[in-house]
mmCIF file of C-alpha atoms in Angstrom:
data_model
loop_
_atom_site.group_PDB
_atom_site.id
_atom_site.type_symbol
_atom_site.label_atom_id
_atom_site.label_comp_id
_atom_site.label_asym_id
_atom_site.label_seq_id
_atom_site.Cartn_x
_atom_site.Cartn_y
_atom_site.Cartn_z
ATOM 1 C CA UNK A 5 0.000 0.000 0.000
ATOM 2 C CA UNK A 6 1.131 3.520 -0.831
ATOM 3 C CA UNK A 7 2.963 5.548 1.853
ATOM 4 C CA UNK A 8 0.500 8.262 1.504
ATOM 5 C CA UNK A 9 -2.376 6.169 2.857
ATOM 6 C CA UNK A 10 0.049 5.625 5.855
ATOM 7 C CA UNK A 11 0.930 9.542 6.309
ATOM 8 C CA UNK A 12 -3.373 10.650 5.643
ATOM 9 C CA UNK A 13 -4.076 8.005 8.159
ATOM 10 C CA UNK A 14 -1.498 9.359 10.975
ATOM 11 C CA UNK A 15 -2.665 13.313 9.942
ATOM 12 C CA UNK A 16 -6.358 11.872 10.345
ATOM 13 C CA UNK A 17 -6.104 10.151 13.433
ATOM 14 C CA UNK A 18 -4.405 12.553 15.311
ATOM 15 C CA UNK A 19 -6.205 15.797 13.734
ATOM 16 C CA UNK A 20 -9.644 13.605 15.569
ATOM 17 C CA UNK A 21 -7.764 12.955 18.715
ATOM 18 C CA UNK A 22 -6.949 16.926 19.017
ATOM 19 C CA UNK A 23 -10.218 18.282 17.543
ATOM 20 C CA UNK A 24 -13.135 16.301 19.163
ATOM 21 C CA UNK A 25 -13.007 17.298 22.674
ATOM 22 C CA UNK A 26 -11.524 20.835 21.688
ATOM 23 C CA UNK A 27 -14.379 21.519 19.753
ATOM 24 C CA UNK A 28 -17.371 19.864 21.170
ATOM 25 C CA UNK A 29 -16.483 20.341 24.448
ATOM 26 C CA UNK A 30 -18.447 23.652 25.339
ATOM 27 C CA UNK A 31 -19.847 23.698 28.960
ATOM 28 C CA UNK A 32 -18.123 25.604 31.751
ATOM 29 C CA UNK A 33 -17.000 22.670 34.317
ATOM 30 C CA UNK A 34 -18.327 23.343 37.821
ATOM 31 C CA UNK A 35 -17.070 20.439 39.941
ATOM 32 C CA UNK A 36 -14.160 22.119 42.266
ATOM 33 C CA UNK A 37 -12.461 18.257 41.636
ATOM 34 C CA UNK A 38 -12.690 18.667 38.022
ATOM 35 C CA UNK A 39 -11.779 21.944 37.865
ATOM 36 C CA UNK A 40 -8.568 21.406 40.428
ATOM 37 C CA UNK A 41 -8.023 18.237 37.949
ATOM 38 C CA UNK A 42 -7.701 20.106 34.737
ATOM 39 C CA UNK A 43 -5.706 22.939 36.168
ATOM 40 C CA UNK A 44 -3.159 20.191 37.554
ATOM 41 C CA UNK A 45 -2.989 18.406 34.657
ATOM 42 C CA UNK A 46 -0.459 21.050 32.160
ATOM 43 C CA UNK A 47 1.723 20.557 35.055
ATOM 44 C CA UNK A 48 1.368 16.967 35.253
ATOM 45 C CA UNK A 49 2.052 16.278 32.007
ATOM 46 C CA UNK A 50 4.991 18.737 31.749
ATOM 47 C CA UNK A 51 6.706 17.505 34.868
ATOM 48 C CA UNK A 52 6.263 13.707 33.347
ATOM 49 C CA UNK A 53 7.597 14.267 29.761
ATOM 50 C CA UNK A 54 10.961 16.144 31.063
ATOM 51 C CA UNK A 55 11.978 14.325 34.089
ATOM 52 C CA UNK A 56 13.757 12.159 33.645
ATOM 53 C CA UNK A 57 13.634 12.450 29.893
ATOM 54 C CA UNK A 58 15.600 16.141 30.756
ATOM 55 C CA UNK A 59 18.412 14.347 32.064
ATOM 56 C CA UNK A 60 19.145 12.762 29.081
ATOM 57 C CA UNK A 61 18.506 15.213 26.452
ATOM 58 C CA UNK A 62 21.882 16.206 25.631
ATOM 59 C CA UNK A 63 23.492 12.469 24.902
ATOM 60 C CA UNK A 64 25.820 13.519 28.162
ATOM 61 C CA UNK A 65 24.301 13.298 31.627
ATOM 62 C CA UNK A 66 27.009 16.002 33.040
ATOM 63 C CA UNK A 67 26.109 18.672 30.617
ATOM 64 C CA UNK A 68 22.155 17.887 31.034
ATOM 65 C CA UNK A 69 22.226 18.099 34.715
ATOM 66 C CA UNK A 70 24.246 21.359 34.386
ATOM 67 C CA UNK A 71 22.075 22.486 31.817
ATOM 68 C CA UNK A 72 18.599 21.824 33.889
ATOM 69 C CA UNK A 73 20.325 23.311 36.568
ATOM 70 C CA UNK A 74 20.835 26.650 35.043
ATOM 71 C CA UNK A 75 17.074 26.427 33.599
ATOM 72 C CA UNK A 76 15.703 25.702 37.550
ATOM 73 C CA UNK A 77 17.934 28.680 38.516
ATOM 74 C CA UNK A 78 16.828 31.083 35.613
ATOM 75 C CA UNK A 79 13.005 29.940 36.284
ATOM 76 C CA UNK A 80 12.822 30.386 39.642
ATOM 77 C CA UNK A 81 14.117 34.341 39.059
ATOM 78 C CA UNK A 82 10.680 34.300 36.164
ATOM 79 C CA UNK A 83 12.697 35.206 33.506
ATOM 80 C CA UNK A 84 11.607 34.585 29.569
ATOM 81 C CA UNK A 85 10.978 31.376 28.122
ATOM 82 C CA UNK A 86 13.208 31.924 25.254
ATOM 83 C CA UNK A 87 16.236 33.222 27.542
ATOM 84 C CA UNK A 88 15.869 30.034 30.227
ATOM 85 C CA UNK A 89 15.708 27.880 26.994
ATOM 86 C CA UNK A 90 18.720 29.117 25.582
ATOM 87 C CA UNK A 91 20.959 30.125 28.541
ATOM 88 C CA UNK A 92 20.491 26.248 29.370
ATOM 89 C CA UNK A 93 20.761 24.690 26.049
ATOM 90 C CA UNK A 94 24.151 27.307 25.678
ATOM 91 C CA UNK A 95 25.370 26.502 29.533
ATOM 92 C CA UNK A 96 25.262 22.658 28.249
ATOM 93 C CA UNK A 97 27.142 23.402 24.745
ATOM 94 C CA UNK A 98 29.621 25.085 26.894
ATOM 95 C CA UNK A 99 30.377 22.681 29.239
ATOM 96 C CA UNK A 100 30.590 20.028 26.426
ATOM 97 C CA UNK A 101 33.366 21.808 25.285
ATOM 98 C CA UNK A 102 35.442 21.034 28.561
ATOM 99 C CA UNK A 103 34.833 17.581 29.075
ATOM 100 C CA UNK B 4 -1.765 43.745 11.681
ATOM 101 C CA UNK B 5 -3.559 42.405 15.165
ATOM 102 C CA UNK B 6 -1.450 43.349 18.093
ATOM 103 C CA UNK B 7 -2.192 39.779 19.565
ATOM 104 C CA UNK B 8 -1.310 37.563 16.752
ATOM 105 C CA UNK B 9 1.987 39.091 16.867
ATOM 106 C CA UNK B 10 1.875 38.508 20.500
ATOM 107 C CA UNK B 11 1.610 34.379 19.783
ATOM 108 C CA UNK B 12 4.283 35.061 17.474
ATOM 109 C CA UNK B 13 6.578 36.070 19.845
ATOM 110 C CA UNK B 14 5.595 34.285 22.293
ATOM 111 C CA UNK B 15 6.052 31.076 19.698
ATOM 112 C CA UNK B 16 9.994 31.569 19.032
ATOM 113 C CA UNK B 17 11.465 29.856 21.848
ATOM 114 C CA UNK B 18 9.103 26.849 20.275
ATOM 115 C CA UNK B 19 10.087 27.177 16.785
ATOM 116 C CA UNK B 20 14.082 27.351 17.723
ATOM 117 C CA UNK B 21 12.709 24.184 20.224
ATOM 118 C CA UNK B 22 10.938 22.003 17.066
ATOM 119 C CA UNK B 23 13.675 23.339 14.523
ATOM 120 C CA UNK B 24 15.931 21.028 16.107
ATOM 121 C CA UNK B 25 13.931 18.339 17.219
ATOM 122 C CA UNK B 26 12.316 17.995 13.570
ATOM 123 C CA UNK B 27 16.142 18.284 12.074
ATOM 124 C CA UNK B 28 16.155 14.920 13.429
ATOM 125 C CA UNK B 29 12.927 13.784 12.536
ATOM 126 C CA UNK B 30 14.303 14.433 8.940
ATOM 127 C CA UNK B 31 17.630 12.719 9.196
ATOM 128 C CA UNK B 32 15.332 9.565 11.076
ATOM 129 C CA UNK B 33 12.568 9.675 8.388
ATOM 130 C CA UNK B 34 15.122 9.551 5.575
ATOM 131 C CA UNK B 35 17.400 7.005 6.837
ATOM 132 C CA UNK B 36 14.071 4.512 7.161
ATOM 133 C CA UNK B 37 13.606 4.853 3.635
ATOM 134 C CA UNK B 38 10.846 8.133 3.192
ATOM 135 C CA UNK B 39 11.517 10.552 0.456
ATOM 136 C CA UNK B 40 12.563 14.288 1.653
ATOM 137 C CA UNK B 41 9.107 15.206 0.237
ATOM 138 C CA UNK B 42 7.000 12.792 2.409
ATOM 139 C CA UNK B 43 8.930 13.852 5.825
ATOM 140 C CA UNK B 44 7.647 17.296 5.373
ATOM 141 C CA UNK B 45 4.320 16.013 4.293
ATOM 142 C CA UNK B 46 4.229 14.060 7.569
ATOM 143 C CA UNK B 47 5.503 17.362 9.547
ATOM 144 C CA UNK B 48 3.313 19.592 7.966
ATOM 145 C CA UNK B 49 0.216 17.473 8.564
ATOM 146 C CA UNK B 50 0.695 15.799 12.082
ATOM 147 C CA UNK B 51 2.628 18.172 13.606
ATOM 148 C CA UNK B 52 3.430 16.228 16.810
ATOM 149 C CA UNK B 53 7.189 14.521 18.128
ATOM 150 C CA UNK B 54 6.498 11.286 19.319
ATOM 151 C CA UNK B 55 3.887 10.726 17.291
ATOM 152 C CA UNK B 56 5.413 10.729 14.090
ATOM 153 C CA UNK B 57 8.203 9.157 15.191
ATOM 154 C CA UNK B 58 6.457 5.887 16.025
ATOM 155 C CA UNK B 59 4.429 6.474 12.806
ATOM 156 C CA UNK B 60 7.652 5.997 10.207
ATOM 157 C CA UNK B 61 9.088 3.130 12.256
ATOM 158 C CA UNK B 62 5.579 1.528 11.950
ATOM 159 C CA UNK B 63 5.814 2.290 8.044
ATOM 160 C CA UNK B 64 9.157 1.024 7.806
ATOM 161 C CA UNK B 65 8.534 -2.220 9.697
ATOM 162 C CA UNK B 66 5.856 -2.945 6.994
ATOM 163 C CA UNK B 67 3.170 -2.460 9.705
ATOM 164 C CA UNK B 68 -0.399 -2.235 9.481
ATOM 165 C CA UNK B 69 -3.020 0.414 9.475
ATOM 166 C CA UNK B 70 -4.771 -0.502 12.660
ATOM 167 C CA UNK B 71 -1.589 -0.344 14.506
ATOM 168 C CA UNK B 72 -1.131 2.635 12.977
ATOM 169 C CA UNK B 73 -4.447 3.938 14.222
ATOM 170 C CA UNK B 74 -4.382 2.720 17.544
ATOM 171 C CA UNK B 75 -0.779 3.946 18.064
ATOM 172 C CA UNK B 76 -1.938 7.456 17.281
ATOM 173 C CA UNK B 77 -4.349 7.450 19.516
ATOM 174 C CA UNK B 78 -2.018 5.866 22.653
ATOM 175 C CA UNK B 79 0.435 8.393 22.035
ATOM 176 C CA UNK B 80 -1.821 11.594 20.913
ATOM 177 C CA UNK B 81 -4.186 10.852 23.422
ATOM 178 C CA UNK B 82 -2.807 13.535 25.999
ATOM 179 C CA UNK B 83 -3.793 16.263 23.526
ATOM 180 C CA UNK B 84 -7.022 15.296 24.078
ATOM 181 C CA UNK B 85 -7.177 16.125 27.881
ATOM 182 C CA UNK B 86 -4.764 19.346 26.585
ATOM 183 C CA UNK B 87 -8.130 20.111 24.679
ATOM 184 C CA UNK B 88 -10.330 20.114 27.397
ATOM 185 C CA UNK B 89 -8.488 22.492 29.687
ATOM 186 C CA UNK B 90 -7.636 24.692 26.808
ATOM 187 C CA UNK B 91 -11.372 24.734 26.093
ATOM 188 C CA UNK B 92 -11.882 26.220 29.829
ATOM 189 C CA UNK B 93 -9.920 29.076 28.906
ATOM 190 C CA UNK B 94 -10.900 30.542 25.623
ATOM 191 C CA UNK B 95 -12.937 33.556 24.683
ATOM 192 C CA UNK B 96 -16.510 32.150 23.878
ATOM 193 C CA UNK B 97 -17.426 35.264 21.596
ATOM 194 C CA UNK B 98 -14.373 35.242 19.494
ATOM 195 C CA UNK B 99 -14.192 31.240 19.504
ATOM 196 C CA UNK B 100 -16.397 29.718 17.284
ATOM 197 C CA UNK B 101 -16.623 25.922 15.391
ATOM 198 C CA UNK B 102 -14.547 27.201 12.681
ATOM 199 C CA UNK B 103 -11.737 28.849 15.145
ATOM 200 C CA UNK B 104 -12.146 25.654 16.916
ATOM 201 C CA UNK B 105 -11.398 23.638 14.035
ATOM 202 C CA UNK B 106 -8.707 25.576 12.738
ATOM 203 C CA UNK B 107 -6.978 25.817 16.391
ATOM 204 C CA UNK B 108 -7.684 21.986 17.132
ATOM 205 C CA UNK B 109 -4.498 21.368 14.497
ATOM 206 C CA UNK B 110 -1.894 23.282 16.208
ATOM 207 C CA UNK B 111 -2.489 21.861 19.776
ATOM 208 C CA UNK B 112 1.258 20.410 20.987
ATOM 209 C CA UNK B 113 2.320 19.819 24.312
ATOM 210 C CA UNK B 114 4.969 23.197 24.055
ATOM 211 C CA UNK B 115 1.732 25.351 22.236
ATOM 212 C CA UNK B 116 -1.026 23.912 24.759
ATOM 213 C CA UNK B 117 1.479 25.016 27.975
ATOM 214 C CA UNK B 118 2.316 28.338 26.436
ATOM 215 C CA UNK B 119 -1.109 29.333 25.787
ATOM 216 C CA UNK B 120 -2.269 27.826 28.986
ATOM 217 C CA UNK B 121 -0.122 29.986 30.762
ATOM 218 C CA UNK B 122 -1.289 33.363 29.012
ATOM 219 C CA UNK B 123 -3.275 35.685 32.021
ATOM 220 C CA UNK B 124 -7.119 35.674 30.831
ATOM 221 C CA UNK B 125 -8.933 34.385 28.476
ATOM 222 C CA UNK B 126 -7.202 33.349 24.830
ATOM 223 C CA UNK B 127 -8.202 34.539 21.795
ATOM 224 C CA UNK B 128 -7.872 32.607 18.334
ATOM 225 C CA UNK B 129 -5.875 35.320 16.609
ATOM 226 C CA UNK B 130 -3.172 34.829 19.354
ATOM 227 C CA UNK B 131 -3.429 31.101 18.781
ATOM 228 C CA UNK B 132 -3.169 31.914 14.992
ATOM 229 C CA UNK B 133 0.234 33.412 15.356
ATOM 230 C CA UNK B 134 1.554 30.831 18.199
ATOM 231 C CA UNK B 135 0.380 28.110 15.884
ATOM 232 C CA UNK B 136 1.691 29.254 12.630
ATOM 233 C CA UNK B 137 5.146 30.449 13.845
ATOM 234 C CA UNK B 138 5.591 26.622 15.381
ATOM 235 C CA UNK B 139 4.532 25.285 12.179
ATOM 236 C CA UNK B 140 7.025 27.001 10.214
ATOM 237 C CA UNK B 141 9.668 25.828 12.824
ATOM 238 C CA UNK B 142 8.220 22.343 12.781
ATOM 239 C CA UNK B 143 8.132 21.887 8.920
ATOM 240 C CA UNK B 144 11.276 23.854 7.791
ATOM 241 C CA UNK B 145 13.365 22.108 10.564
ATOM 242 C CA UNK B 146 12.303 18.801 8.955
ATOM 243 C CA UNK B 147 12.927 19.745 5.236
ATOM 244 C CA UNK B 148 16.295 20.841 6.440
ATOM 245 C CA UNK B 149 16.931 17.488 8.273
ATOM 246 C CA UNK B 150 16.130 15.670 5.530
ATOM 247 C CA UNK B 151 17.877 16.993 2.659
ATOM 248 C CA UNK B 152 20.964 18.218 3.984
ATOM 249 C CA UNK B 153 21.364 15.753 6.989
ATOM 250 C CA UNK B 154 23.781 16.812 9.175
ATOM 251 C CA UNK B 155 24.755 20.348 8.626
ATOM 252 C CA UNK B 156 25.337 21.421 12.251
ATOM 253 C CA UNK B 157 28.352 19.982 14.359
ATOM 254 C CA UNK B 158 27.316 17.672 16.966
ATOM 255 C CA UNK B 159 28.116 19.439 20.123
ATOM 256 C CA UNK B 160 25.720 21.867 18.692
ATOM 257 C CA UNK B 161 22.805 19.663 17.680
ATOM 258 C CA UNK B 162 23.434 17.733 21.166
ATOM 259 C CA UNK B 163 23.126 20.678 23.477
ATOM 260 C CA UNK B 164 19.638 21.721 20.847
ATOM 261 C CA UNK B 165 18.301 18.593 22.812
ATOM 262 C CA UNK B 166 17.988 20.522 26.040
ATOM 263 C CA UNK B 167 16.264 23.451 24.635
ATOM 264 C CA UNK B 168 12.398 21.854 25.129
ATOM 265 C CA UNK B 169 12.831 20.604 28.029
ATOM 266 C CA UNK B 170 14.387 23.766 29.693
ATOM 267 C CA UNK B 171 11.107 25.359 28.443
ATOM 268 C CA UNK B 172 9.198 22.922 30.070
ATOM 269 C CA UNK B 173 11.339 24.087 33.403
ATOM 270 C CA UNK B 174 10.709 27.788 32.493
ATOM 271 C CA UNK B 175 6.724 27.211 32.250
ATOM 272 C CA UNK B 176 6.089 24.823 35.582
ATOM 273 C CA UNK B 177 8.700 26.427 38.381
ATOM 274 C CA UNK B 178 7.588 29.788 37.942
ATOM 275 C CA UNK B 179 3.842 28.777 38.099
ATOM 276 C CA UNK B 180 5.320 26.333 41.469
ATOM 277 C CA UNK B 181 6.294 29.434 43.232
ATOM 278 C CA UNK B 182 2.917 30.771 43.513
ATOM 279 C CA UNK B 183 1.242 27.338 44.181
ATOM 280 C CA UNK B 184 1.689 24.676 46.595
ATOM 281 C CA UNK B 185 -1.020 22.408 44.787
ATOM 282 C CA UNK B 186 1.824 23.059 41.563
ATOM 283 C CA UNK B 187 4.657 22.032 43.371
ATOM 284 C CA UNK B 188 3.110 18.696 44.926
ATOM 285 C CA UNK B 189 1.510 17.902 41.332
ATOM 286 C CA UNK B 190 4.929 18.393 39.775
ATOM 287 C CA UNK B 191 6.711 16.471 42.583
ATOM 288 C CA UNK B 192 3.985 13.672 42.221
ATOM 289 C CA UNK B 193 4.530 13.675 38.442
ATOM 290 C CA UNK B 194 7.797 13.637 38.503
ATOM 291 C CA UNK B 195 8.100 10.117 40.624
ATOM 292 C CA UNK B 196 5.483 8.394 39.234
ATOM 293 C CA UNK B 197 7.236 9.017 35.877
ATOM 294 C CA UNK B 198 11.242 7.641 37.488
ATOM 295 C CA UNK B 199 9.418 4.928 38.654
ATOM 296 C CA UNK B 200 7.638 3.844 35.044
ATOM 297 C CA UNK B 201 10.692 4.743 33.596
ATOM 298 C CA UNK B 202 13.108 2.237 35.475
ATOM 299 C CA UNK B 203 10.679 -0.557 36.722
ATOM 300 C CA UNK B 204 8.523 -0.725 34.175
ATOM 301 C CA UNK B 205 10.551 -0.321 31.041
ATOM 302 C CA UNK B 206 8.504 -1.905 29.102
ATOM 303 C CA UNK B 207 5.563 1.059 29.429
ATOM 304 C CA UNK B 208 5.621 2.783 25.912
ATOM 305 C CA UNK B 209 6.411 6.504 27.473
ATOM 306 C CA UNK B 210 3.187 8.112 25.962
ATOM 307 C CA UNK B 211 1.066 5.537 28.064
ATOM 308 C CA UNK B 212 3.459 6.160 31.350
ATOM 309 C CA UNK B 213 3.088 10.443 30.857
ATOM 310 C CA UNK B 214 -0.416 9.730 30.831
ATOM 311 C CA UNK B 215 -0.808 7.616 33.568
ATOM 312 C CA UNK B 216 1.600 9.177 36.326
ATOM 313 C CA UNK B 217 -0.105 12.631 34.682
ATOM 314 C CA UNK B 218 -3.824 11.748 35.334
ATOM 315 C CA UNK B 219 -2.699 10.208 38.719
ATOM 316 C CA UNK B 220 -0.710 13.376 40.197
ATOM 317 C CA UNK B 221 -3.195 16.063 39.459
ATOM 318 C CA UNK B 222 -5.938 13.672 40.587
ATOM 319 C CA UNK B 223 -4.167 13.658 43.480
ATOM 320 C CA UNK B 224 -3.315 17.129 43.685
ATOM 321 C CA UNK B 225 -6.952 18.361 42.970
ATOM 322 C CA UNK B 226 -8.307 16.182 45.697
ATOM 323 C CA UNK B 227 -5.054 17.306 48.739
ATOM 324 C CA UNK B 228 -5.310 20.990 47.263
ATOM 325 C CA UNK B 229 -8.695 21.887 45.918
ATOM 326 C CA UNK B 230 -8.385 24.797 43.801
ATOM 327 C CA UNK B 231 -9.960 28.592 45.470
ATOM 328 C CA UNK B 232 -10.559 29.987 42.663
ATOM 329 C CA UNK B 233 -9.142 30.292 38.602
ATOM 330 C CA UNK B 234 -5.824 30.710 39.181
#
């Protein structure tokens, strides 16, 4: 079978999996547990996908944990996204050039 | 041209310089399995998701079927479908529509779903227009570039481009943990749960353990720390 039927089929599925509940999901939630629920969950699922995945990200765990570190610091002082991204992504280039 | 779609532009480069190099390496992956340059950027521009596709051209590759195709999708995506639902609780009914719906529904990600969740207010779609469409172009041209030029980076640089999502992922949850000890316990919670799939039960594809030690810690969270109010 052609590859395209393969790629439609992925777009398809997961175009359905995004739009359904975006779209026909209208009413204002009232229960305090649901309500607590979906304001927990972005930070659920964050939290999840980058530990430990995070430690790992750069191939090298010595420049990952440096690099998280400097994103945790950088954070915590609420500075931009892009400038924690990059200070920590640049912190772990640097230190790869030591070791 | 509308103050807040330039707004979710801005707010949208730290994701496009994020999926730029994540989808460099979709395109080096999706060529090496045997896909042309042309369907790698067909598969970026229409599923616009990591893991996702990933699992999508091994499964093409391998000779696989559609079902597991389908229901593979669905394992992995399913996260944007709880994404949805909060998202949903914080848009602008007057300016959000079916059609906006429809047209937004595309461009929800785990990095665009946390950045628009943590706008102050309610979100409008032209703000979700520019957020979107600024990833996309990130997301697409990254993967063209992977794919017909392979490497072109060295690899202390492309290595270190692998921290850059995830240090956004720091910048979005510890400022948001300052403010909230509900945050910080569903964070901590999170965190754990996921460790533990990750080294005892290795065998737990990692979109089923996100979802699980997810759904488990804010449970958790929203039943210790019941929220007062919209936060």
């Amino acid at each position: 079978m052609s590859v395209f039927i393969y790629i439609a089929t992925m777009a398809l599925v997961t175009y359905l999996v995004r739009m359904l509940p975006f779209t026909l999901f209208r009413k204002e939630i009232r229960s305090p547990f649901f309500k607590g629920l979906l304001h927990y969950i972005p930070y659920a699922v964050l939290s999840a996908m980058t530990i430990p995945a995070i430690f790992y990200s750069t191939g090298d765990m010595k420049t990952s944990i440096a690099g998280t570190a400097v994103a945790v610091v950088l954070a915590y002082l609420r500075l931009p996204l892009i400038v924690v991204a990059l200070a920590a992504s640049g912190s772990a280039f640097l230190l790869g050039l030591f070791i | 041209m509308n103050k807040l779609f330039w707004k979710g532009i801005k707010d949208g480069i730290p994701i496009a310089l994020g999926y730029l190099s994540v989808a460099f390496g979709f395109g080096i992956l999706a060529v090496s399995m045997g896909l042309s340059v042309l369907q790698a950027v067909g598969i970026s521009a229409s599923n616009l998701t990591s893991a996702g596709q990933v699992a999508g051209v091994e499964i093409i590759a391998a000779g696989g079927t559609l079902v597991e195709i389908i229901l593979t999708q669905i394992v992995i995506n399913i996260r944007y479908s709880l994404m949805g639902i909060s998202l949903s609780q914080k848009l602008d009914t007057a300016s959000f529509g079916t059609l906006q719906r429809l047209i937004v529904s595309f461009g929800i990600t785990d990095e665009i779903f946390a950045v628009s969740y943590a706008q102050k207010g309610k979100i409008k779609p032209v703000y979700m227009y520019g957020l979107i469409l600024i990833a996309f172009l990130g997301w697409t041209s990254g993967t063209l570039v992977g794919a017909a030029a392979g490497a072109v980076l060295p690899e202390s640089v492309m290595s270190a481009m692998g921290l850059l999502l995830y240090a956004m992922f720091v910048a979005i949850i510890i400022p948001a943990a300052r403010d909230s000890r509900g945050v910080v316990f569903t964070i901590a919670a999170a965190a754990c749960l996921s460790i533990i799939f990750r080294y005892a039960v290795p065998s737990l594809s990692s979109g089923f353990a996100v979802i699980i030690s997810a759904v488990a810690s804010a449970a958790l969270a929203a039943w210790l720390f019941p929220i007062k109010e919209e936060a």
